Amino acid sequence: MKIQEADAKSLLVAQGLPVPPWEVAHTPAEARAAAARFLAEGPVGGKVVIKAQVLVGGRGKAGGVKLARSADEAEAVARDILALEIKGIPVRKVLVGPAAQIEKEYYLSAVLDRAGRRILLMGSAEGGVEIEQVAAERPDAIVTLGADPYLGLQPFQARELAFRLGLGSHLREFVDIAVGLVRTMRAYDADLVEINPLAIVVEGVPSSAPVDRLLCLDAKVTLDDSALFRHPGLEDLRDPDEEAPADREAREAGLTFIKLDGTIGCMVNGAGLAMTTMDLVKRAGGEPANFLDIGGGARADKVAHAMRLILADPKVNAILVNIFGGITRGDEVARGLIEARSQQTRDVPMVVRIVGTNAAEAAILLREARFVTASTLDEAAAQAVAASRGAAA
Ligand code: GDP
Ligand code: MN
């Protein structure tokens, strides 16, 4: 689950990381009021920053991050940003905060290294730009370091990282931040905590000498969906406005659904069987349109729901249903399919294979309803691919 910058920053603050203050505004008037409050505190440089809150990167380049020197200007800038669409997503809210005076931008993230079974820290002195670009153009500009799964990130490791990034003069602050990132990752079961830019900023009152320090100016956190049950409070950070409608529907119906690019819709029970089914569709020369696991013990209404999800994808021109009845009863699935077809607005060829619990009852129901059935998975995949080709021709 992706969360907005402002929410990611709340998690960082809760873990003691240095983040400048902010407010979230939904209208230009709210942005104006927030800007006035921050400007009254006399930030160094006398400006506020206004940032689009959308779940995509590269907001700066897209015109979604701007500075303003007055409440009037902040209102106008917020109005512009709230009218933007960034990478297809309409901006519905902005973050307003005191603008930092940046001296240099760095990149620092903690990511889950699945293959290495540990948390990986990635840093670069070329911050501010998207890390994928740095990785592609100057891979040697990225420094990585693995945290021990049991001991976590050791301070000596964080110090080594600081020196390799040229941040030796901010050693203590950097060590706290790096250790804090790993702590944040573990505290919330995140699979990514990214600070870009982590910046050296100038701070201080006009009368005294300026000081520079490290601040987390941007934050991106993604949470492991499978671990969300351990953090009930984090569910509130889900932004329903930005969840794809199909994803939301699937989640609410208790279905595991991942949209893909092919033409053959797949409805299967069990993740392993769903993977196998996709493999066999590919082997038969087709492309699956989705991964869909209806789960164990799915009832007729859930099946009908799954069918609506599959058909909502206009690219789908054939459907393969593969059910292995264990706790899932074949006749229930058959009833769901019959119900779904009676409500269907689009006629798409469908091949059904149901084996296991109550398969005989299912076969009778399907035959009466004139469904096309198959007995083996290879046969079912071949028929679905042929139907898809026929529909495309
Ligand atoms: P992103 O483009 O979506 O990653 O958004 P960021 O929050 O990283 O902002 C993009 C760029 O805007 C940063 O790399 C900075 O150069 C600039 N920026 C962000 N916040 C501030 C700020 O407080 N002060 C100044 N001067 N620039 C900022
Ligand atoms: Mn950024």
Short mmCIF file of C-alpha atoms and ligand atoms in Angstrom, two decimals:
data_model
loop_
_atom_site.label_atom_id
_atom_site.label_comp_id
_atom_site.label_asym_id
_atom_site.label_seq_id
_atom_site.Cartn_x
_atom_site.Cartn_y
_atom_site.Cartn_z
CA MET A 1 0.00 0.00 0.00
CA LYS A 2 1.35 3.38 -0.99
CA ILE A 3 0.71 6.29 1.34
CA GLN A 4 0.87 10.04 0.77
CA GLU A 5 3.99 12.07 1.58
CA ALA A 6 2.27 13.81 4.51
CA ASP A 7 1.33 10.45 6.07
CA ALA A 8 4.78 9.03 5.42
CA LYS A 9 6.25 12.06 7.18
CA SER A 10 4.00 11.42 10.20
CA LEU A 11 5.51 7.94 10.49
CA LEU A 12 9.03 9.37 10.26
CA VAL A 13 8.26 11.99 12.91
CA ALA A 14 6.88 9.26 15.20
CA GLN A 15 10.25 7.50 14.86
CA GLY A 16 12.14 10.67 15.76
CA LEU A 17 13.43 11.65 12.32
CA PRO A 18 13.98 15.32 11.43
CA VAL A 19 11.15 16.50 9.18
CA PRO A 20 10.08 20.13 8.70
CA PRO A 21 6.53 20.94 9.88
CA TRP A 22 3.60 20.91 7.44
CA GLU A 23 -0.14 21.18 7.07
CA VAL A 24 -2.37 19.57 4.47
CA ALA A 25 -4.76 21.85 2.54
CA HIS A 26 -7.65 20.85 0.29
CA THR A 27 -8.49 24.30 -1.07
CA PRO A 28 -6.54 27.41 -2.08
CA ALA A 29 -8.05 29.21 0.95
CA GLU A 30 -6.79 26.53 3.32
CA ALA A 31 -3.36 26.71 1.70
CA ARG A 32 -3.36 30.47 2.15
CA ALA A 33 -4.19 30.20 5.85
CA ALA A 34 -1.51 27.55 6.40
CA ALA A 35 1.06 29.61 4.49
CA ALA A 36 0.23 32.67 6.59
CA ARG A 37 0.85 30.69 9.79
CA PHE A 38 4.24 29.39 8.60
CA LEU A 39 5.33 32.76 7.21
CA ALA A 40 4.48 34.42 10.53
CA GLU A 41 7.13 32.20 12.13
CA GLY A 42 9.75 33.85 9.91
CA PRO A 43 11.35 30.89 8.14
CA VAL A 44 14.92 31.36 6.83
CA GLY A 45 14.48 32.58 3.25
CA GLY A 46 10.94 33.78 3.99
CA LYS A 47 9.14 31.28 1.76
CA VAL A 48 6.73 28.41 1.98
CA VAL A 49 6.71 25.30 -0.17
CA ILE A 50 3.49 23.90 -1.65
CA LYS A 51 3.49 20.30 -2.81
CA ALA A 52 0.91 18.19 -4.63
CA GLN A 53 -0.12 15.13 -2.64
CA VAL A 54 -0.44 12.37 -5.22
CA LEU A 55 0.94 8.85 -5.09
CA VAL A 56 3.44 9.27 -7.91
CA GLY A 57 7.04 10.43 -8.06
CA GLY A 58 8.43 13.28 -10.12
CA ARG A 59 5.95 15.83 -8.83
CA GLY A 60 8.64 18.52 -8.94
CA LYS A 61 9.22 18.07 -12.67
CA ALA A 62 5.48 18.00 -13.33
CA GLY A 63 4.99 21.42 -11.69
CA GLY A 64 3.57 19.97 -8.49
CA VAL A 65 6.17 21.50 -6.13
CA LYS A 66 6.41 25.29 -5.91
CA LEU A 67 7.63 27.99 -3.54
CA ALA A 68 5.74 31.14 -2.52
CA ARG A 69 6.80 34.27 -0.58
CA SER A 70 3.41 35.49 0.59
CA ALA A 71 0.02 34.16 1.58
CA ASP A 72 -1.43 35.65 -1.63
CA GLU A 73 1.13 33.90 -3.76
CA ALA A 74 0.65 30.65 -1.82
CA GLU A 75 -3.06 30.77 -2.56
CA ALA A 76 -2.47 31.31 -6.27
CA VAL A 77 0.17 28.57 -6.44
CA ALA A 78 -2.09 26.16 -4.55
CA ARG A 79 -4.92 26.96 -6.98
CA ASP A 80 -2.64 26.07 -9.91
CA ILE A 81 -1.40 22.86 -8.33
CA LEU A 82 -4.90 21.76 -7.30
CA ALA A 83 -5.92 22.11 -10.96
CA LEU A 84 -3.12 19.80 -12.14
CA GLU A 85 -3.26 16.20 -13.17
CA ILE A 86 0.06 14.49 -12.51
CA LYS A 87 0.66 11.30 -14.48
CA GLY A 88 -3.10 11.06 -14.92
CA ILE A 89 -3.98 11.60 -11.28
CA PRO A 90 -5.93 14.74 -10.32
CA VAL A 91 -4.39 16.64 -7.41
CA ARG A 92 -6.91 16.82 -4.56
CA LYS A 93 -4.74 18.16 -1.76
CA VAL A 94 -1.45 19.91 -1.15
CA LEU A 95 1.13 19.95 1.60
CA VAL A 96 2.16 23.41 2.83
CA GLY A 97 5.27 24.00 4.95
CA PRO A 98 8.15 26.39 5.51
CA ALA A 99 10.50 26.17 2.49
CA ALA A 100 13.92 24.84 3.36
CA GLN A 101 17.04 26.62 2.07
CA ILE A 102 18.76 23.72 0.39
CA GLU A 103 22.56 23.50 0.16
CA LYS A 104 22.83 19.99 -1.21
CA GLU A 105 20.45 17.11 -1.91
CA TYR A 106 21.14 13.46 -1.10
CA TYR A 107 19.18 10.26 -1.56
CA LEU A 108 18.67 7.71 1.20
CA SER A 109 16.33 4.75 1.34
CA ALA A 110 15.75 1.46 3.10
CA VAL A 111 14.30 -1.24 0.88
CA LEU A 112 13.37 -4.84 1.42
CA ASP A 113 15.93 -7.00 -0.37
CA ARG A 114 13.83 -10.13 -0.81
CA ALA A 115 16.56 -12.22 -2.41
CA GLY A 116 19.08 -11.22 0.26
CA ARG A 117 16.47 -11.56 3.03
CA ARG A 118 17.51 -8.36 4.66
CA ILE A 119 16.98 -4.64 4.61
CA LEU A 120 19.16 -2.82 2.13
CA LEU A 121 20.20 0.79 2.59
CA MET A 122 20.76 2.76 -0.57
CA GLY A 123 22.36 6.18 -0.59
CA SER A 124 23.55 8.64 -3.17
CA ALA A 125 25.11 12.08 -3.14
CA GLU A 126 23.10 12.72 -6.31
CA GLY A 127 19.77 13.25 -4.62
CA GLY A 128 16.73 15.15 -5.77
CA VAL A 129 16.44 13.36 -9.12
CA GLU A 130 14.68 10.02 -9.44
CA ILE A 131 16.95 7.21 -8.32
CA GLU A 132 16.05 5.05 -11.32
CA GLN A 133 17.68 7.70 -13.49
CA VAL A 134 20.84 7.74 -11.35
CA ALA A 135 20.90 3.95 -11.40
CA ALA A 136 20.65 3.91 -15.19
CA GLU A 137 23.16 6.67 -15.91
CA ARG A 138 25.66 6.46 -13.07
CA PRO A 139 25.25 3.21 -11.13
CA ASP A 140 28.53 3.85 -9.30
CA ALA A 141 26.94 6.94 -7.72
CA ILE A 142 24.73 4.64 -5.61
CA VAL A 143 26.11 3.17 -2.42
CA THR A 144 24.41 0.15 -0.85
CA LEU A 145 24.75 -1.62 2.46
CA GLY A 146 22.86 -4.54 4.02
CA ALA A 147 21.45 -4.43 7.55
CA ASP A 148 21.77 -7.64 9.53
CA PRO A 149 18.32 -9.26 9.85
CA TYR A 150 18.87 -9.90 13.56
CA LEU A 151 21.04 -7.00 14.68
CA GLY A 152 19.50 -4.31 12.49
CA LEU A 153 21.66 -1.51 11.11
CA GLN A 154 24.75 -1.11 13.24
CA PRO A 155 25.98 2.43 13.94
CA PHE A 156 29.39 1.60 12.43
CA GLN A 157 27.66 0.68 9.20
CA ALA A 158 25.74 3.93 9.19
CA ARG A 159 29.01 5.82 9.78
CA GLU A 160 30.63 4.01 6.87
CA LEU A 161 27.69 4.97 4.66
CA ALA A 162 27.99 8.61 5.78
CA PHE A 163 31.66 8.73 4.78
CA ARG A 164 31.01 7.08 1.44
CA LEU A 165 28.38 9.71 0.70
CA GLY A 166 30.68 12.55 1.77
CA LEU A 167 28.52 13.35 4.78
CA GLY A 168 31.30 13.02 7.36
CA SER A 169 30.62 16.51 8.69
CA HIS A 170 27.05 15.49 9.55
CA LEU A 171 27.99 12.14 11.02
CA ARG A 172 25.80 12.05 14.14
CA GLU A 173 22.72 13.36 12.38
CA PHE A 174 23.20 10.97 9.49
CA VAL A 175 23.66 7.93 11.73
CA ASP A 176 20.45 8.78 13.59
CA ILE A 177 18.58 9.16 10.31
CA ALA A 178 19.88 5.94 8.76
CA VAL A 179 19.18 3.92 11.91
CA GLY A 180 15.79 5.66 12.11
CA LEU A 181 14.90 4.60 8.57
CA VAL A 182 15.52 0.96 9.38
CA ARG A 183 13.56 1.36 12.62
CA THR A 184 10.65 2.90 10.66
CA MET A 185 10.77 0.04 8.20
CA ARG A 186 10.52 -2.54 10.96
CA ALA A 187 8.01 -0.66 13.10
CA TYR A 188 5.40 -0.56 10.34
CA ASP A 189 6.41 -3.54 8.16
CA ALA A 190 7.23 -1.21 5.30
CA ASP A 191 8.93 -2.54 2.21
CA LEU A 192 10.28 0.87 1.23
CA VAL A 193 11.17 4.02 3.18
CA GLU A 194 12.71 6.58 0.85
CA ILE A 195 13.96 10.09 1.56
CA ASN A 196 14.65 12.05 -1.61
CA PRO A 197 15.90 14.59 -1.03
CA LEU A 198 17.59 14.18 2.30
CA ALA A 199 19.02 17.70 2.27
CA ILE A 200 21.62 19.80 3.98
CA VAL A 201 19.64 22.94 4.74
CA VAL A 202 20.62 26.31 6.18
CA GLU A 203 18.90 27.21 9.40
CA GLY A 204 19.22 29.93 12.04
CA VAL A 205 17.87 33.27 13.06
CA PRO A 206 19.00 36.34 11.08
CA SER A 207 20.99 37.74 14.04
CA SER A 208 23.15 34.66 14.65
CA ALA A 209 25.44 32.71 12.37
CA PRO A 210 23.60 30.27 10.08
CA VAL A 211 23.88 26.56 10.84
CA ASP A 212 23.37 23.74 8.46
CA ARG A 213 21.70 20.45 9.26
CA LEU A 214 20.14 17.41 7.63
CA LEU A 215 16.38 17.35 7.01
CA CYS A 216 14.06 14.84 5.37
CA LEU A 217 12.31 17.02 2.76
CA ASP A 218 10.38 14.31 0.97
CA ALA A 219 9.20 10.91 2.15
CA LYS A 220 7.89 7.88 0.35
CA VAL A 221 6.75 4.84 2.29
CA THR A 222 5.11 1.71 0.97
CA LEU A 223 3.64 -0.77 3.41
CA ASP A 224 3.52 -4.53 3.01
CA ASP A 225 -0.17 -5.32 2.38
CA SER A 226 0.24 -8.78 3.86
CA ALA A 227 1.38 -7.30 7.18
CA LEU A 228 -1.31 -4.62 7.47
CA PHE A 229 -3.34 -6.79 9.84
CA ARG A 230 -0.58 -6.23 12.38
CA HIS A 231 -1.09 -2.46 12.23
CA PRO A 232 -4.85 -1.80 12.19
CA GLY A 233 -4.30 1.97 12.52
CA LEU A 234 -2.35 2.18 9.26
CA GLU A 235 -5.40 1.10 7.25
CA ASP A 236 -6.68 4.66 7.79
CA LEU A 237 -3.80 5.96 5.68
CA ARG A 238 -5.15 4.26 2.58
CA ASP A 239 -6.15 6.91 0.08
CA PRO A 240 -9.34 5.60 -1.58
CA ASP A 241 -9.22 8.43 -4.13
CA GLU A 242 -6.09 6.98 -5.64
CA GLU A 243 -6.80 3.29 -5.52
CA ALA A 244 -7.69 1.85 -8.93
CA PRO A 245 -11.46 1.08 -8.88
CA ALA A 246 -10.83 -2.60 -9.69
CA ASP A 247 -8.31 -2.88 -6.84
CA ARG A 248 -10.74 -1.38 -4.38
CA GLU A 249 -13.60 -3.59 -5.47
CA ALA A 250 -11.43 -6.70 -5.20
CA ARG A 251 -10.17 -5.78 -1.77
CA GLU A 252 -13.68 -5.10 -0.48
CA ALA A 253 -14.94 -8.39 -1.91
CA GLY A 254 -12.04 -10.32 -0.38
CA LEU A 255 -10.58 -11.32 -3.77
CA THR A 256 -6.91 -11.23 -4.70
CA PHE A 257 -6.86 -9.52 -8.09
CA ILE A 258 -3.94 -8.23 -10.10
CA LYS A 259 -4.61 -6.78 -13.51
CA LEU A 260 -2.27 -7.79 -16.32
CA ASP A 261 -2.04 -6.88 -19.99
CA GLY A 262 -3.39 -9.94 -21.81
CA THR A 263 -6.81 -10.90 -23.17
CA ILE A 264 -7.74 -14.06 -21.27
CA GLY A 265 -9.51 -13.46 -17.99
CA CYS A 266 -8.68 -16.10 -15.37
CA MET A 267 -10.80 -17.09 -12.39
CA VAL A 268 -9.11 -19.59 -10.12
CA ASN A 269 -9.18 -20.64 -6.48
CA GLY A 270 -5.82 -20.68 -4.72
CA ALA A 271 -2.72 -18.63 -5.50
CA GLY A 272 -0.63 -21.60 -6.62
CA LEU A 273 -3.29 -22.87 -8.99
CA ALA A 274 -3.77 -19.33 -10.32
CA MET A 275 -0.05 -19.15 -11.14
CA THR A 276 -0.15 -22.57 -12.80
CA THR A 277 -3.20 -21.56 -14.81
CA MET A 278 -1.44 -18.43 -16.05
CA ASP A 279 1.61 -20.51 -17.01
CA LEU A 280 -0.53 -22.91 -18.99
CA VAL A 281 -2.38 -20.09 -20.75
CA LYS A 282 1.02 -18.77 -21.82
CA ARG A 283 2.21 -22.18 -22.89
CA ALA A 284 -0.93 -22.53 -25.01
CA GLY A 285 0.06 -19.27 -26.74
CA GLY A 286 -2.22 -16.84 -24.89
CA GLU A 287 -1.72 -13.93 -22.53
CA PRO A 288 -3.53 -13.80 -19.17
CA ALA A 289 -5.48 -10.60 -18.49
CA ASN A 290 -5.27 -10.97 -14.73
CA PHE A 291 -4.30 -12.98 -11.72
CA LEU A 292 -7.41 -13.72 -9.70
CA ASP A 293 -7.65 -15.90 -6.63
CA ILE A 294 -11.23 -16.18 -5.38
CA GLY A 295 -9.97 -17.87 -2.21
CA GLY A 296 -11.11 -21.01 -0.46
CA GLY A 297 -14.80 -21.65 0.16
CA ALA A 298 -15.97 -18.91 -2.21
CA ARG A 299 -19.77 -18.70 -2.48
CA ALA A 300 -21.86 -17.92 -5.53
CA ASP A 301 -22.00 -14.15 -4.89
CA LYS A 302 -18.22 -13.94 -4.65
CA VAL A 303 -17.89 -15.78 -7.96
CA ALA A 304 -20.33 -13.38 -9.59
CA HIS A 305 -18.34 -10.48 -8.19
CA ALA A 306 -15.11 -11.90 -9.57
CA MET A 307 -16.73 -12.23 -12.98
CA ARG A 308 -17.77 -8.57 -12.97
CA LEU A 309 -14.18 -7.59 -12.15
CA ILE A 310 -12.80 -9.65 -15.02
CA LEU A 311 -15.32 -8.27 -17.50
CA ALA A 312 -14.68 -4.69 -16.45
CA ASP A 313 -11.41 -4.97 -18.38
CA PRO A 314 -12.31 -4.17 -22.02
CA LYS A 315 -9.32 -6.17 -23.30
CA VAL A 316 -10.75 -9.43 -22.00
CA ASN A 317 -12.18 -11.45 -24.91
CA ALA A 318 -12.20 -14.96 -23.37
CA ILE A 319 -12.47 -16.33 -19.85
CA LEU A 320 -10.95 -19.40 -18.28
CA VAL A 321 -12.43 -20.66 -15.03
CA ASN A 322 -10.32 -23.24 -13.22
CA ILE A 323 -11.62 -24.48 -9.89
CA PHE A 324 -10.19 -27.22 -7.78
CA GLY A 325 -12.85 -27.98 -5.21
CA GLY A 326 -11.63 -28.60 -1.69
CA ILE A 327 -13.45 -26.39 0.75
CA THR A 328 -14.70 -24.56 -2.32
CA ARG A 329 -17.76 -26.42 -3.60
CA GLY A 330 -17.98 -26.87 -7.35
CA ASP A 331 -21.78 -26.50 -7.45
CA GLU A 332 -21.55 -23.16 -5.61
CA VAL A 333 -19.09 -21.89 -8.19
CA ALA A 334 -21.31 -23.15 -11.02
CA ARG A 335 -24.29 -21.28 -9.50
CA GLY A 336 -22.16 -18.15 -9.26
CA LEU A 337 -21.17 -18.45 -12.91
CA ILE A 338 -24.79 -18.93 -13.99
CA GLU A 339 -25.85 -15.92 -11.92
CA ALA A 340 -22.99 -13.84 -13.28
CA ARG A 341 -23.83 -14.70 -16.87
CA SER A 342 -27.46 -13.76 -16.40
CA GLN A 343 -26.33 -10.26 -15.37
CA GLN A 344 -23.55 -9.98 -17.90
CA THR A 345 -23.73 -7.03 -20.28
CA ARG A 346 -20.96 -8.29 -22.54
CA ASP A 347 -20.90 -11.68 -24.21
CA VAL A 348 -17.47 -13.24 -23.85
CA PRO A 349 -16.69 -16.93 -24.55
CA MET A 350 -15.95 -18.87 -21.40
CA VAL A 351 -14.36 -22.24 -20.70
CA VAL A 352 -15.00 -23.84 -17.32
CA ARG A 353 -13.09 -26.58 -15.60
CA ILE A 354 -14.31 -27.66 -12.19
CA VAL A 355 -12.89 -30.70 -10.44
CA GLY A 356 -12.96 -31.89 -6.82
CA THR A 357 -15.74 -31.37 -4.29
CA ASN A 358 -19.21 -31.52 -5.90
CA ALA A 359 -17.76 -31.54 -9.42
CA ALA A 360 -20.52 -33.90 -10.59
CA GLU A 361 -23.26 -31.54 -9.39
CA ALA A 362 -21.42 -28.67 -11.01
CA ALA A 363 -21.20 -30.52 -14.31
CA ILE A 364 -24.97 -31.06 -14.36
CA LEU A 365 -25.67 -27.39 -13.63
CA LEU A 366 -23.20 -26.21 -16.26
CA ARG A 367 -24.51 -28.60 -18.89
CA GLU A 368 -28.09 -27.42 -18.31
CA ALA A 369 -26.95 -23.83 -18.64
CA ARG A 370 -25.01 -24.68 -21.83
CA PHE A 371 -21.56 -23.69 -20.61
CA VAL A 372 -18.46 -24.87 -22.44
CA THR A 373 -16.54 -27.15 -20.10
CA ALA A 374 -13.18 -28.90 -20.15
CA SER A 375 -11.89 -31.74 -18.04
CA THR A 376 -8.16 -31.11 -18.03
CA LEU A 377 -6.34 -27.85 -17.50
CA ASP A 378 -4.32 -28.17 -20.72
CA GLU A 379 -7.53 -28.66 -22.67
CA ALA A 380 -9.19 -25.71 -20.90
CA ALA A 381 -6.22 -23.43 -21.62
CA ALA A 382 -6.11 -24.47 -25.28
CA GLN A 383 -9.85 -23.82 -25.69
CA ALA A 384 -9.63 -20.43 -23.99
CA VAL A 385 -6.72 -19.38 -26.21
CA ALA A 386 -8.60 -20.54 -29.33
CA ALA A 387 -11.70 -18.61 -28.22
CA SER A 388 -9.61 -15.50 -27.59
CA ARG A 389 -8.02 -15.75 -31.05
CA GLY A 390 -11.42 -16.29 -32.61
CA ALA A 391 -12.77 -13.19 -30.88
CA ALA A 392 -9.79 -11.09 -31.96
CA ALA A 393 -10.04 -12.21 -35.62
P1 GDP B 1 9.17 14.75 -6.08
O1 GDP B 1 9.59 15.49 -7.30
O2 GDP B 1 7.81 14.16 -6.23
O3 GDP B 1 10.16 13.74 -5.62
O4 GDP B 1 9.02 15.86 -4.90
P2 GDP B 1 10.09 16.44 -3.87
O5 GDP B 1 9.44 16.67 -2.59
O6 GDP B 1 11.28 15.58 -3.80
O7 GDP B 1 10.46 17.85 -4.47
C1 GDP B 1 11.13 17.97 -5.70
C2 GDP B 1 12.21 19.01 -5.60
O8 GDP B 1 11.67 20.25 -5.17
C3 GDP B 1 13.28 18.69 -4.56
O9 GDP B 1 14.28 17.85 -5.06
C4 GDP B 1 13.80 20.06 -4.25
O10 GDP B 1 14.78 20.45 -5.19
C5 GDP B 1 12.58 20.93 -4.40
N1 GDP B 1 12.05 21.21 -3.05
C6 GDP B 1 11.25 20.43 -2.29
N2 GDP B 1 11.03 20.97 -1.08
C7 GDP B 1 11.73 22.12 -1.05
C8 GDP B 1 11.94 23.15 -0.07
O11 GDP B 1 11.45 23.10 1.06
N3 GDP B 1 12.74 24.18 -0.43
C9 GDP B 1 13.34 24.27 -1.66
N4 GDP B 1 14.11 25.31 -1.93
N5 GDP B 1 13.16 23.34 -2.61
C10 GDP B 1 12.39 22.29 -2.31
MN MN B 2 11.34 13.46 -4.04
#
